[in-house]
mmCIF file of C-alpha atoms in Angstrom:
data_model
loop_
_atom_site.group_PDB
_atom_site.id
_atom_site.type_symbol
_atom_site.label_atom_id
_atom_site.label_comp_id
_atom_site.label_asym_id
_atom_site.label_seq_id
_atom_site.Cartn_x
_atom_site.Cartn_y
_atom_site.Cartn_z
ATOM 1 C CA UNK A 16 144.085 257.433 119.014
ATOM 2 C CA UNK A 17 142.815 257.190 122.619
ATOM 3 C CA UNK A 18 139.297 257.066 121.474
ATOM 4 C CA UNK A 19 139.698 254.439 118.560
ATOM 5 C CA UNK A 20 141.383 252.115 120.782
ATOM 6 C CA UNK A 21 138.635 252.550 122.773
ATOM 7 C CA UNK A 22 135.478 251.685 120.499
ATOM 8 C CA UNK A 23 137.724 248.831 119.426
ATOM 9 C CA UNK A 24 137.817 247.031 122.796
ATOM 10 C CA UNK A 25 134.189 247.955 123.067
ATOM 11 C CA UNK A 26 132.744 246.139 119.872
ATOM 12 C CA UNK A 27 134.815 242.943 121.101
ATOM 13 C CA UNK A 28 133.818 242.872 124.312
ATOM 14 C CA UNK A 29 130.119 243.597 123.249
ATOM 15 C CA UNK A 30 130.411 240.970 120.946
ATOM 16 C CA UNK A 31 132.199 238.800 123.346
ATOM 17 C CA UNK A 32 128.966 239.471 125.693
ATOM 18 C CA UNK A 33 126.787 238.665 122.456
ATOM 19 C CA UNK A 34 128.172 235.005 122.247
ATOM 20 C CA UNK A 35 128.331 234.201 125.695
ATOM 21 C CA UNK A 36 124.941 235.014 125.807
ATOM 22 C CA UNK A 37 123.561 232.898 122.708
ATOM 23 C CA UNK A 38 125.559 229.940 124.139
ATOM 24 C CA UNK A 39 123.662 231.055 127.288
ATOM 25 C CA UNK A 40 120.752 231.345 126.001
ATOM 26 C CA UNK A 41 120.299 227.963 123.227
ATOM 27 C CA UNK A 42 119.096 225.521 126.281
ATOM 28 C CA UNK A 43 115.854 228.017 126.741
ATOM 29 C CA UNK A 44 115.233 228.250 122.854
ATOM 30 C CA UNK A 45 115.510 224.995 121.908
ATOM 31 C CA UNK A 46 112.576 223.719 123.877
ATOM 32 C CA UNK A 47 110.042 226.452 122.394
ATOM 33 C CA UNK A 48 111.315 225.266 118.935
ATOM 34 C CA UNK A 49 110.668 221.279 119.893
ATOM 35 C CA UNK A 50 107.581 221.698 117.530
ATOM 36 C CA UNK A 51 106.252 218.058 116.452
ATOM 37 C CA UNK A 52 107.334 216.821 113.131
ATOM 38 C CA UNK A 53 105.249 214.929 110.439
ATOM 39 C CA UNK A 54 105.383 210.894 110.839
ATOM 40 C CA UNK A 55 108.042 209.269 108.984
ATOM 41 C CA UNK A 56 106.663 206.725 106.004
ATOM 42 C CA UNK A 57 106.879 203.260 106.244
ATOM 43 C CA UNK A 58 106.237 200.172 104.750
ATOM 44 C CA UNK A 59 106.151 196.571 106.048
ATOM 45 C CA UNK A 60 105.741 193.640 104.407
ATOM 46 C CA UNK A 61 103.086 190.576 105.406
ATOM 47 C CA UNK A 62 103.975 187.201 104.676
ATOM 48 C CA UNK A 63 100.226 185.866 103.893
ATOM 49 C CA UNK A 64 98.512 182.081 103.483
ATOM 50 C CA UNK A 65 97.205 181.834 100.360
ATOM 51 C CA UNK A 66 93.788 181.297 101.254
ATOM 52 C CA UNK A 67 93.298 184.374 102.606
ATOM 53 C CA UNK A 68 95.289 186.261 100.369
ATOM 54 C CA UNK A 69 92.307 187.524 98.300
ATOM 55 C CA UNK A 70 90.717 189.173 101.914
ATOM 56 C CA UNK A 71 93.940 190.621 102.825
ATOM 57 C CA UNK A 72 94.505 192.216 99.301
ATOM 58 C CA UNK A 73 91.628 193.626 99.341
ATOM 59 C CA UNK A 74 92.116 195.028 103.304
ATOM 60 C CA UNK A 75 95.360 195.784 102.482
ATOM 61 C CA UNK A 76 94.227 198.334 99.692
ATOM 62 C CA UNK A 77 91.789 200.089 101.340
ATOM 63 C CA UNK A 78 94.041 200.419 104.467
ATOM 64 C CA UNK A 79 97.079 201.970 102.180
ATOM 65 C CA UNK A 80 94.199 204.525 100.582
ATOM 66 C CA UNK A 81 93.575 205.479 104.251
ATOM 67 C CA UNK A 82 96.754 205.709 105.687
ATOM 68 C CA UNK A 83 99.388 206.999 103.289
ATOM 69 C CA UNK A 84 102.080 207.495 105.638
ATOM 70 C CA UNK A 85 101.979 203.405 106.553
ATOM 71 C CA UNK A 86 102.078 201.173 103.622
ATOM 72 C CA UNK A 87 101.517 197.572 103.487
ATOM 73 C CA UNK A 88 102.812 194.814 100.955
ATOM 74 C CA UNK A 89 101.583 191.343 100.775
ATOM 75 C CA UNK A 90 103.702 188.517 99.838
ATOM 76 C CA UNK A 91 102.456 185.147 99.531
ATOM 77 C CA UNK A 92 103.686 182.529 101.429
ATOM 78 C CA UNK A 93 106.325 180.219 100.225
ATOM 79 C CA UNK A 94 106.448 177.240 102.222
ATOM 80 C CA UNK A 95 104.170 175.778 105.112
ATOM 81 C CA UNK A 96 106.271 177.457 106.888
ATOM 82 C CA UNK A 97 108.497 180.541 105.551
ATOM 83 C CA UNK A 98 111.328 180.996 107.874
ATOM 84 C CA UNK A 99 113.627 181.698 104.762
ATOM 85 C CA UNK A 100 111.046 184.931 103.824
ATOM 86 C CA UNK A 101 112.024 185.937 107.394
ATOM 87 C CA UNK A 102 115.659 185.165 108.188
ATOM 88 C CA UNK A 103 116.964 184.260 104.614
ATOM 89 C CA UNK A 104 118.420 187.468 103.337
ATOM 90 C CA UNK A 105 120.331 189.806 106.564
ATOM 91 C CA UNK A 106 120.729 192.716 103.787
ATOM 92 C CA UNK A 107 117.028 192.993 103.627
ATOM 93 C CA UNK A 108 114.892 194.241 106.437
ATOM 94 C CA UNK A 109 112.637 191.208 107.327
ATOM 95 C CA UNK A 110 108.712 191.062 106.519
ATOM 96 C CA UNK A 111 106.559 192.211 109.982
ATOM 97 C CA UNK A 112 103.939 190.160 110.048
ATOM 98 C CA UNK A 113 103.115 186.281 109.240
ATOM 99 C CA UNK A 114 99.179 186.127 108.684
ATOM 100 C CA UNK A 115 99.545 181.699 108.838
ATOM 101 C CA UNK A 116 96.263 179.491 108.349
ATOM 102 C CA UNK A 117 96.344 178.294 111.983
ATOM 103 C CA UNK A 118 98.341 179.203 115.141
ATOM 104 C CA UNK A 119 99.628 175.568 115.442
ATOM 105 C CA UNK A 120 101.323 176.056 112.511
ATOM 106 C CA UNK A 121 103.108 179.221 113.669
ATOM 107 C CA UNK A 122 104.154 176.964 116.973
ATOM 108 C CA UNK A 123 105.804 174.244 114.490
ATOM 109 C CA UNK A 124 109.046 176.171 114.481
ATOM 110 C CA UNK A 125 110.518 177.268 118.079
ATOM 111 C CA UNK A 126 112.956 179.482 116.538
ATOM 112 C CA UNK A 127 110.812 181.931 114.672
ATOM 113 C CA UNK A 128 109.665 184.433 116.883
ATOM 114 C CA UNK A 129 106.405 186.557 117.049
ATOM 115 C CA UNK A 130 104.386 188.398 119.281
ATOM 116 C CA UNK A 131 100.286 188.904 119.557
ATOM 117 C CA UNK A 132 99.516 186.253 117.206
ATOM 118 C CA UNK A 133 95.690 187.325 116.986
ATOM 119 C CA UNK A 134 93.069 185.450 114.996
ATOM 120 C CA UNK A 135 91.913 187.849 112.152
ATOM 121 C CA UNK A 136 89.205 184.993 110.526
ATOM 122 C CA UNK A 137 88.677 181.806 110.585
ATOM 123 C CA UNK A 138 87.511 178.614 108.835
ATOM 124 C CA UNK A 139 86.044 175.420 110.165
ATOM 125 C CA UNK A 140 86.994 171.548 108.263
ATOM 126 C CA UNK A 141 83.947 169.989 106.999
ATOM 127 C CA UNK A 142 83.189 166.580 105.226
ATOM 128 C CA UNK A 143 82.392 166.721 101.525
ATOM 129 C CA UNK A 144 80.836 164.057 99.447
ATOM 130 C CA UNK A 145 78.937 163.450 96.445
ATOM 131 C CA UNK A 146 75.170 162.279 97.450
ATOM 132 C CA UNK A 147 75.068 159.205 96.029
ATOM 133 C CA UNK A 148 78.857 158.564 97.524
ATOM 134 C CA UNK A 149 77.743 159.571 100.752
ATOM 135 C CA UNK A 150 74.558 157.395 100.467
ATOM 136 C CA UNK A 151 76.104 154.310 99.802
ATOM 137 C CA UNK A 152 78.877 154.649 101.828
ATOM 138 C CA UNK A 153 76.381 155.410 105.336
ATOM 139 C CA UNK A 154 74.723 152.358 103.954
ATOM 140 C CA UNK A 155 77.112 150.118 104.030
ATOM 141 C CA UNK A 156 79.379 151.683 107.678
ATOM 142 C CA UNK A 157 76.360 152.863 109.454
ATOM 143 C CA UNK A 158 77.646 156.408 109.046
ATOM 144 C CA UNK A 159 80.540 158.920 107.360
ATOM 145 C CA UNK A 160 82.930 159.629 110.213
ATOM 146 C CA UNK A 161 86.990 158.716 110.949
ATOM 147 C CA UNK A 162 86.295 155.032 112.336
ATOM 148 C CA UNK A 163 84.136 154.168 109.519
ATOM 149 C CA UNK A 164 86.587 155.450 107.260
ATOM 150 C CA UNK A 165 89.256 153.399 108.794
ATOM 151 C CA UNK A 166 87.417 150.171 108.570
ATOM 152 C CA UNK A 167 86.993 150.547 104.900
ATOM 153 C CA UNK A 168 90.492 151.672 104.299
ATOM 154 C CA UNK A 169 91.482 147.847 105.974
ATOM 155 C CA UNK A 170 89.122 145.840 103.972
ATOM 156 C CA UNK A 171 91.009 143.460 101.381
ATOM 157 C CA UNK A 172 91.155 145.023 98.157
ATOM 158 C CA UNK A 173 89.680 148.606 99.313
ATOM 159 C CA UNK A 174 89.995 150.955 96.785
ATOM 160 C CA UNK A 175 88.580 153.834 99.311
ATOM 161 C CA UNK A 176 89.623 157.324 98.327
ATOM 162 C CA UNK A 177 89.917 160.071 100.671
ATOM 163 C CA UNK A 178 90.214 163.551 99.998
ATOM 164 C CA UNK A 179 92.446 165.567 102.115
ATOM 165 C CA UNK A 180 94.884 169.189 101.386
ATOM 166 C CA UNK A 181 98.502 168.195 101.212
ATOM 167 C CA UNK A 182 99.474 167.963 104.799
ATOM 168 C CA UNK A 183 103.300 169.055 103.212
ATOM 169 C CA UNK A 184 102.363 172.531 102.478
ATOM 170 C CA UNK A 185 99.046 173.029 104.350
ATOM 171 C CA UNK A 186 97.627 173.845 107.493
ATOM 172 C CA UNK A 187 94.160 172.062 106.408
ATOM 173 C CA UNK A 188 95.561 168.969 105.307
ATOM 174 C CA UNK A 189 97.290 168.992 108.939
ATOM 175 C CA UNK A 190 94.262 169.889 110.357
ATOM 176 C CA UNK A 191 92.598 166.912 108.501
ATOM 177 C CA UNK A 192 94.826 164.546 110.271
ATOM 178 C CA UNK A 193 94.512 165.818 113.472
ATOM 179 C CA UNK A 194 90.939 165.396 113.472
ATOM 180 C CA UNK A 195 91.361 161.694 112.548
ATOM 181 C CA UNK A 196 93.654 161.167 115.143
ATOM 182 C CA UNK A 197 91.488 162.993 117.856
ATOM 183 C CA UNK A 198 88.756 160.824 116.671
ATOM 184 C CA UNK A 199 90.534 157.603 116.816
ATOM 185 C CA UNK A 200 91.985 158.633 120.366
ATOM 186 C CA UNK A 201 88.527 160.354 121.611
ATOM 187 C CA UNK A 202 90.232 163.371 122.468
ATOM 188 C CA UNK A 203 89.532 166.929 122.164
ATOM 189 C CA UNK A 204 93.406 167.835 122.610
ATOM 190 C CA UNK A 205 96.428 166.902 120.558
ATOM 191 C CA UNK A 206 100.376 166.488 121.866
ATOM 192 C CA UNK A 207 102.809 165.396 119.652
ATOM 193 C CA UNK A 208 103.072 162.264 122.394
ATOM 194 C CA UNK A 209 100.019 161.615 121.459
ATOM 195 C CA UNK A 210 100.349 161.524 117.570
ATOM 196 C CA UNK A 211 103.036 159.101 117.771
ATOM 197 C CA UNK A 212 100.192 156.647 119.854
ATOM 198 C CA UNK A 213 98.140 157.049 116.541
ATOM 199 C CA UNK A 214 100.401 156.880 114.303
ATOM 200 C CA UNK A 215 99.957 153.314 112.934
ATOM 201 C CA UNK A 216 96.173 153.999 112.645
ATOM 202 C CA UNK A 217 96.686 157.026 110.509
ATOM 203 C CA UNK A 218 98.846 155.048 108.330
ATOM 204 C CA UNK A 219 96.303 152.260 108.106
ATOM 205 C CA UNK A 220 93.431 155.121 107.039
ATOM 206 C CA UNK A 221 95.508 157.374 104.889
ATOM 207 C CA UNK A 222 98.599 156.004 103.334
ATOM 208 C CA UNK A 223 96.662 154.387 100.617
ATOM 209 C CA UNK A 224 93.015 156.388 100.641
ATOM 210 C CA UNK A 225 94.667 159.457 100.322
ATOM 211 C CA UNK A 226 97.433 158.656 98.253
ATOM 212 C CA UNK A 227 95.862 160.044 94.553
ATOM 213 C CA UNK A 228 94.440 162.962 96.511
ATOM 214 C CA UNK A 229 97.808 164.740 96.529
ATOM 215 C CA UNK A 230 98.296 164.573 93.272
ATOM 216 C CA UNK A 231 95.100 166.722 92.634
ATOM 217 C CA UNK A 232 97.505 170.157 93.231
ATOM 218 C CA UNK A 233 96.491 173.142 95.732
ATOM 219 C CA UNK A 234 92.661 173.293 95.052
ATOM 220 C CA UNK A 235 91.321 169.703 95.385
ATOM 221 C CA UNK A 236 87.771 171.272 96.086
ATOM 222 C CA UNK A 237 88.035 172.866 92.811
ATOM 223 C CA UNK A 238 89.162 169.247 91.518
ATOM 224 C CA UNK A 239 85.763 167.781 92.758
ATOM 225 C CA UNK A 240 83.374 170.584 91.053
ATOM 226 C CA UNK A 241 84.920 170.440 87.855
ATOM 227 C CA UNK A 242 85.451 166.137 87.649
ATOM 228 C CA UNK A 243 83.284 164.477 89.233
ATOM 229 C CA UNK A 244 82.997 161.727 91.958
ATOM 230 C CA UNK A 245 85.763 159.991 90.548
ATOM 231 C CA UNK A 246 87.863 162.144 92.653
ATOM 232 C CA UNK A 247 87.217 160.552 95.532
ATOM 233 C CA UNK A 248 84.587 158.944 97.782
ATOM 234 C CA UNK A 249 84.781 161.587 100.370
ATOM 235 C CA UNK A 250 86.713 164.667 101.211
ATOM 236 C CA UNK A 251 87.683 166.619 104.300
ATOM 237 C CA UNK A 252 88.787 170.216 103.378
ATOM 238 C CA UNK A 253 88.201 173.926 105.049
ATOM 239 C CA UNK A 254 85.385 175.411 104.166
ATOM 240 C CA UNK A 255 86.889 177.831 102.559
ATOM 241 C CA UNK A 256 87.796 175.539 100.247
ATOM 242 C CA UNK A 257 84.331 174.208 99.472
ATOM 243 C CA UNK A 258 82.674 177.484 99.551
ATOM 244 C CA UNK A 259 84.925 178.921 97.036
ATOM 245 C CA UNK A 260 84.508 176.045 94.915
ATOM 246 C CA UNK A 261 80.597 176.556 94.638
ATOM 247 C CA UNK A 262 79.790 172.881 96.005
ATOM 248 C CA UNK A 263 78.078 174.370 98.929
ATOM 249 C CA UNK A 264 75.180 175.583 96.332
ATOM 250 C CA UNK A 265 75.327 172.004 94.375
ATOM 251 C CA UNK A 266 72.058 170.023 94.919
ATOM 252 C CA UNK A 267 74.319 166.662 94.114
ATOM 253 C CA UNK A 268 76.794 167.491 96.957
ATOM 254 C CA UNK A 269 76.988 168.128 100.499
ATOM 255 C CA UNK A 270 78.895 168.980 102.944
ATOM 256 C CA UNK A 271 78.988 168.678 106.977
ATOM 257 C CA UNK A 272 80.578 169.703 109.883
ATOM 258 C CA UNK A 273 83.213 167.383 110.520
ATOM 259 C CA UNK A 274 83.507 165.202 113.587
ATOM 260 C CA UNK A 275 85.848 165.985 115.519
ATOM 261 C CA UNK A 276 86.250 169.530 113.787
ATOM 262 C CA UNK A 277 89.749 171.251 113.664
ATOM 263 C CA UNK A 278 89.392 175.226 113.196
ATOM 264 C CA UNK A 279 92.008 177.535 111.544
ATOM 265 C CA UNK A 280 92.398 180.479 113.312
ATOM 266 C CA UNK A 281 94.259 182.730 110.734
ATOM 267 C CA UNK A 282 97.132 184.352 113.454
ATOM 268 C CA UNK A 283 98.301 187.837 112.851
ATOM 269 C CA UNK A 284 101.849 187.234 114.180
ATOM 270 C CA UNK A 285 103.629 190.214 114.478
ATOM 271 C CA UNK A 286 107.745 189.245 113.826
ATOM 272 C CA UNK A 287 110.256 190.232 117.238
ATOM 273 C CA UNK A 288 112.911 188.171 115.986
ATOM 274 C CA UNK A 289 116.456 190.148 114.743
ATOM 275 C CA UNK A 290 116.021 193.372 112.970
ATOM 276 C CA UNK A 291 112.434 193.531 114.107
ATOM 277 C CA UNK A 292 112.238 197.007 114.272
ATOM 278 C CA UNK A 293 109.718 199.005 117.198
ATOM 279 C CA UNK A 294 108.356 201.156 113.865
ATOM 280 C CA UNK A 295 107.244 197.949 112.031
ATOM 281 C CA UNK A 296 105.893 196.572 114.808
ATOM 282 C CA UNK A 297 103.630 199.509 115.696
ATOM 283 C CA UNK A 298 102.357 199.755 111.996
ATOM 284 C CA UNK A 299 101.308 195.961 111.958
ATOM 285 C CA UNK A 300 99.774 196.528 115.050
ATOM 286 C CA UNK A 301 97.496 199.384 113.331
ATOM 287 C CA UNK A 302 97.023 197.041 110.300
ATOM 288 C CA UNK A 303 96.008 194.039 112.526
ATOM 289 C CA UNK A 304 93.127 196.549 114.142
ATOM 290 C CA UNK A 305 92.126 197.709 111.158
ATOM 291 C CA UNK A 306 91.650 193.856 109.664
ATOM 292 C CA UNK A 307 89.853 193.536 113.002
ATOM 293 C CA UNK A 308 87.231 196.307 112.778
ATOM 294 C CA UNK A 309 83.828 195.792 112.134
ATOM 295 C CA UNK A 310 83.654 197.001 108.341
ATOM 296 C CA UNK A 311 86.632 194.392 107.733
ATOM 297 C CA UNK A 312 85.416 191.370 109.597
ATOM 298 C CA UNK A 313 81.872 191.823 107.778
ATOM 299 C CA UNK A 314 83.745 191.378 103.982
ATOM 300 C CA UNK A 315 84.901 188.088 104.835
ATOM 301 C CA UNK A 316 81.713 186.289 103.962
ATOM 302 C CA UNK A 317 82.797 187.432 100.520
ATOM 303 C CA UNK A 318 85.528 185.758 100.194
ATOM 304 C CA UNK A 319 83.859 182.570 101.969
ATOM 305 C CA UNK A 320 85.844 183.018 105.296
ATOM 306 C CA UNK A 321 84.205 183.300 108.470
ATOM 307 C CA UNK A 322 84.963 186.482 111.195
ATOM 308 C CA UNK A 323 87.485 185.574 114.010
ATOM 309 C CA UNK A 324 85.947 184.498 117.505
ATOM 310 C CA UNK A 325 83.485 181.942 115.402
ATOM 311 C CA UNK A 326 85.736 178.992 116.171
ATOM 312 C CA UNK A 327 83.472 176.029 117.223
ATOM 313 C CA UNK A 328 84.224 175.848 120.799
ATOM 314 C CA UNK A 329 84.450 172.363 121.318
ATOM 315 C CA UNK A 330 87.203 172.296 118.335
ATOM 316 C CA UNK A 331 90.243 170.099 118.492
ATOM 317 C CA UNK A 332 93.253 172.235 120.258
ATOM 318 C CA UNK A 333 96.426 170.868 118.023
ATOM 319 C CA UNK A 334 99.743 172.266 119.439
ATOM 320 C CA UNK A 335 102.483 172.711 117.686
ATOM 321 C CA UNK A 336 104.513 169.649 118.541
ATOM 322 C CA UNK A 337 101.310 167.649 117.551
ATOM 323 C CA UNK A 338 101.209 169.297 114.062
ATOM 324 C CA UNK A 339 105.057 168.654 113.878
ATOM 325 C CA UNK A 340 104.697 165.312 114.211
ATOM 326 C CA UNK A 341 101.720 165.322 111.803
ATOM 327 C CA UNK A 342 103.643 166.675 109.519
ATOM 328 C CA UNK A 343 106.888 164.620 109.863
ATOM 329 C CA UNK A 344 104.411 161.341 109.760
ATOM 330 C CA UNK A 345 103.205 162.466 106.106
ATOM 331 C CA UNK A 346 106.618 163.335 104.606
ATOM 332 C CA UNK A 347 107.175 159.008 105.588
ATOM 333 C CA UNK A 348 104.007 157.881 105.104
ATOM 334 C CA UNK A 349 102.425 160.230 102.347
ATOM 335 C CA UNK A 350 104.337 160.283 99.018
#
């Protein structure tokens, strides 16, 4: 009896001794076990301008082959600027990137917020005109640029016609404007203050010029291949927009660099506002270096775009209170 109650009280207390010293002993295994673990998947969304969709598709694909654990979806852009895309829906985790056509449009709206807003490409405005438009119209105003324009628009019975891309939904047909109002001012910089000073010019060049020209929907380059100079006397689109039309390859057309010129930048703006999350952001950061390697940057030619950094240097800088205003003097003056 003796010796039963004895190997009783000996099992419990060695397994007594056994727990304490697992609890004991948990802090020292844990950290040999604190073996790295595969990388989560993820997939963010990019909110893109249409006219470099086709580029980032294309990116886009061969940066999902390479990278299955980080996925990215394009989604074209739905307004000038898509702040519902970003803040419409709080059930839905927010896109991560906005890839705009031009940082000033990205600084229209204070209340959106992103981060590292890189240029990924880039495209320059140039004139575009018809030879024998172009001929007759340097014939008769010494020359095609913003001043001459302007002095036909004010003849009596001018039926001028100026080519622009809506300036409602746009960053070209912004960037259009600006350049005509840097011209007319003789400035290389643009403040919305300074809009409002040319405001009554612009109306005096556009509101009737450029009138028809918004009614020629979201490719008017495409408009002026296909029909003819009745389209308009002259046009002032990206080149992009030209390019992709095939008018840079007409013998009948040409095209120059406009004066002043207005460059869009194509931002990669990475999204911090709510929900942003530090995953997302990290994974458009690795997207946004891969658009920005060399192999990348040397397909945009294909799809008519030119590589980031080749702004013109002496290019119009448009804020974003200067586009704003832009913009707010079309939705008056433009419809």
């Amino acid at each position: 009896m003796r010796q039963s109650k004895t190997l009783f009280f000996a099992i419990i207390g060695l397994a007594i001794l056994a727990v304490i010293g697992i609890l004991l002993a948990r802090p020292f295994l844990a950290e040999p076990l604190n073996l790295p673990t595969e990388a989560k998947e993820i997939t963010i969304r990019v909110v893109v301008a249409p006219s470099i969709k086709p580029w980032a598709e294309q990116a886009a694909l061969e940066f999902n082959q390479a990278h299955p654990k980080t996925q990215v979806e394009l989604i074209t852009a739905d307004n000038l600027i898509p702040k519902a895309q970003f803040t419409a829906n709080p059930q839905v985790e927010p896109p991560a990137v906005w890839l705009a056509e031009a940082t000033f449009v990205v600084d229209m709206d204070s209340d959106m917020q992103f981060a590292n807003r890189q240029s990924v490409a880039s495209t320059a405005l140039a004139w575009g005109a018809f030879n024998n438009k172009q001929a007759e119209f340097s014939q008769k105003y010494g020359g095609l640029n913003w001043e001459a324009l302007h002095q036909s628009a004010t003849e009596p019975d001018s039926v001028l016609k100026v080519v622009i891309a809506s300036p409602h939904n746009t960053a070209a047909g912004l960037g259009a404007l600006a350049s005509a109002a840097a011209a007319h001012l003789n400035q290389q910089t643009l403040t919305g203050a300074e809009v409002n000073r040319a405001e009554a010019w612009l109306s005096e060049t556009f509101q009737e010029s450029a009138r028809a020209s918004l009614n020629l929907g979201p490719r008017p380059a495409e408009a002026f291949a296909t029909r003819g100079a009745s389209i308009g006397d002259v046009g002032m689109l990206a080149q992009v927009s030209w390019r992709s039309a095939g008018l840079q390859n007409r013998p009948d057309f040409t095209i120059t660099p406009a004066q002043p010129t207005v460059v869009l930048d194509y931002p990669f703006a990475i999204w911090t506002g709510s929900r942003a999350t530090p995953e997302a952001q990290q994974a458009a950061a690795d997207f946004r270096d891969f658009l920005l390697t060399e192999a990348q940057q040397n397909t945009l030619v294909n799809f008519y775009l030119d590589q980031a950094g080749a702004a013109d240097p002496n290019a119009v800088q448009v804020d974003g209170q200067a586009a704003l205003a832009l913009f707010r003097w079309a939705e008056r003056e433009l419809r």
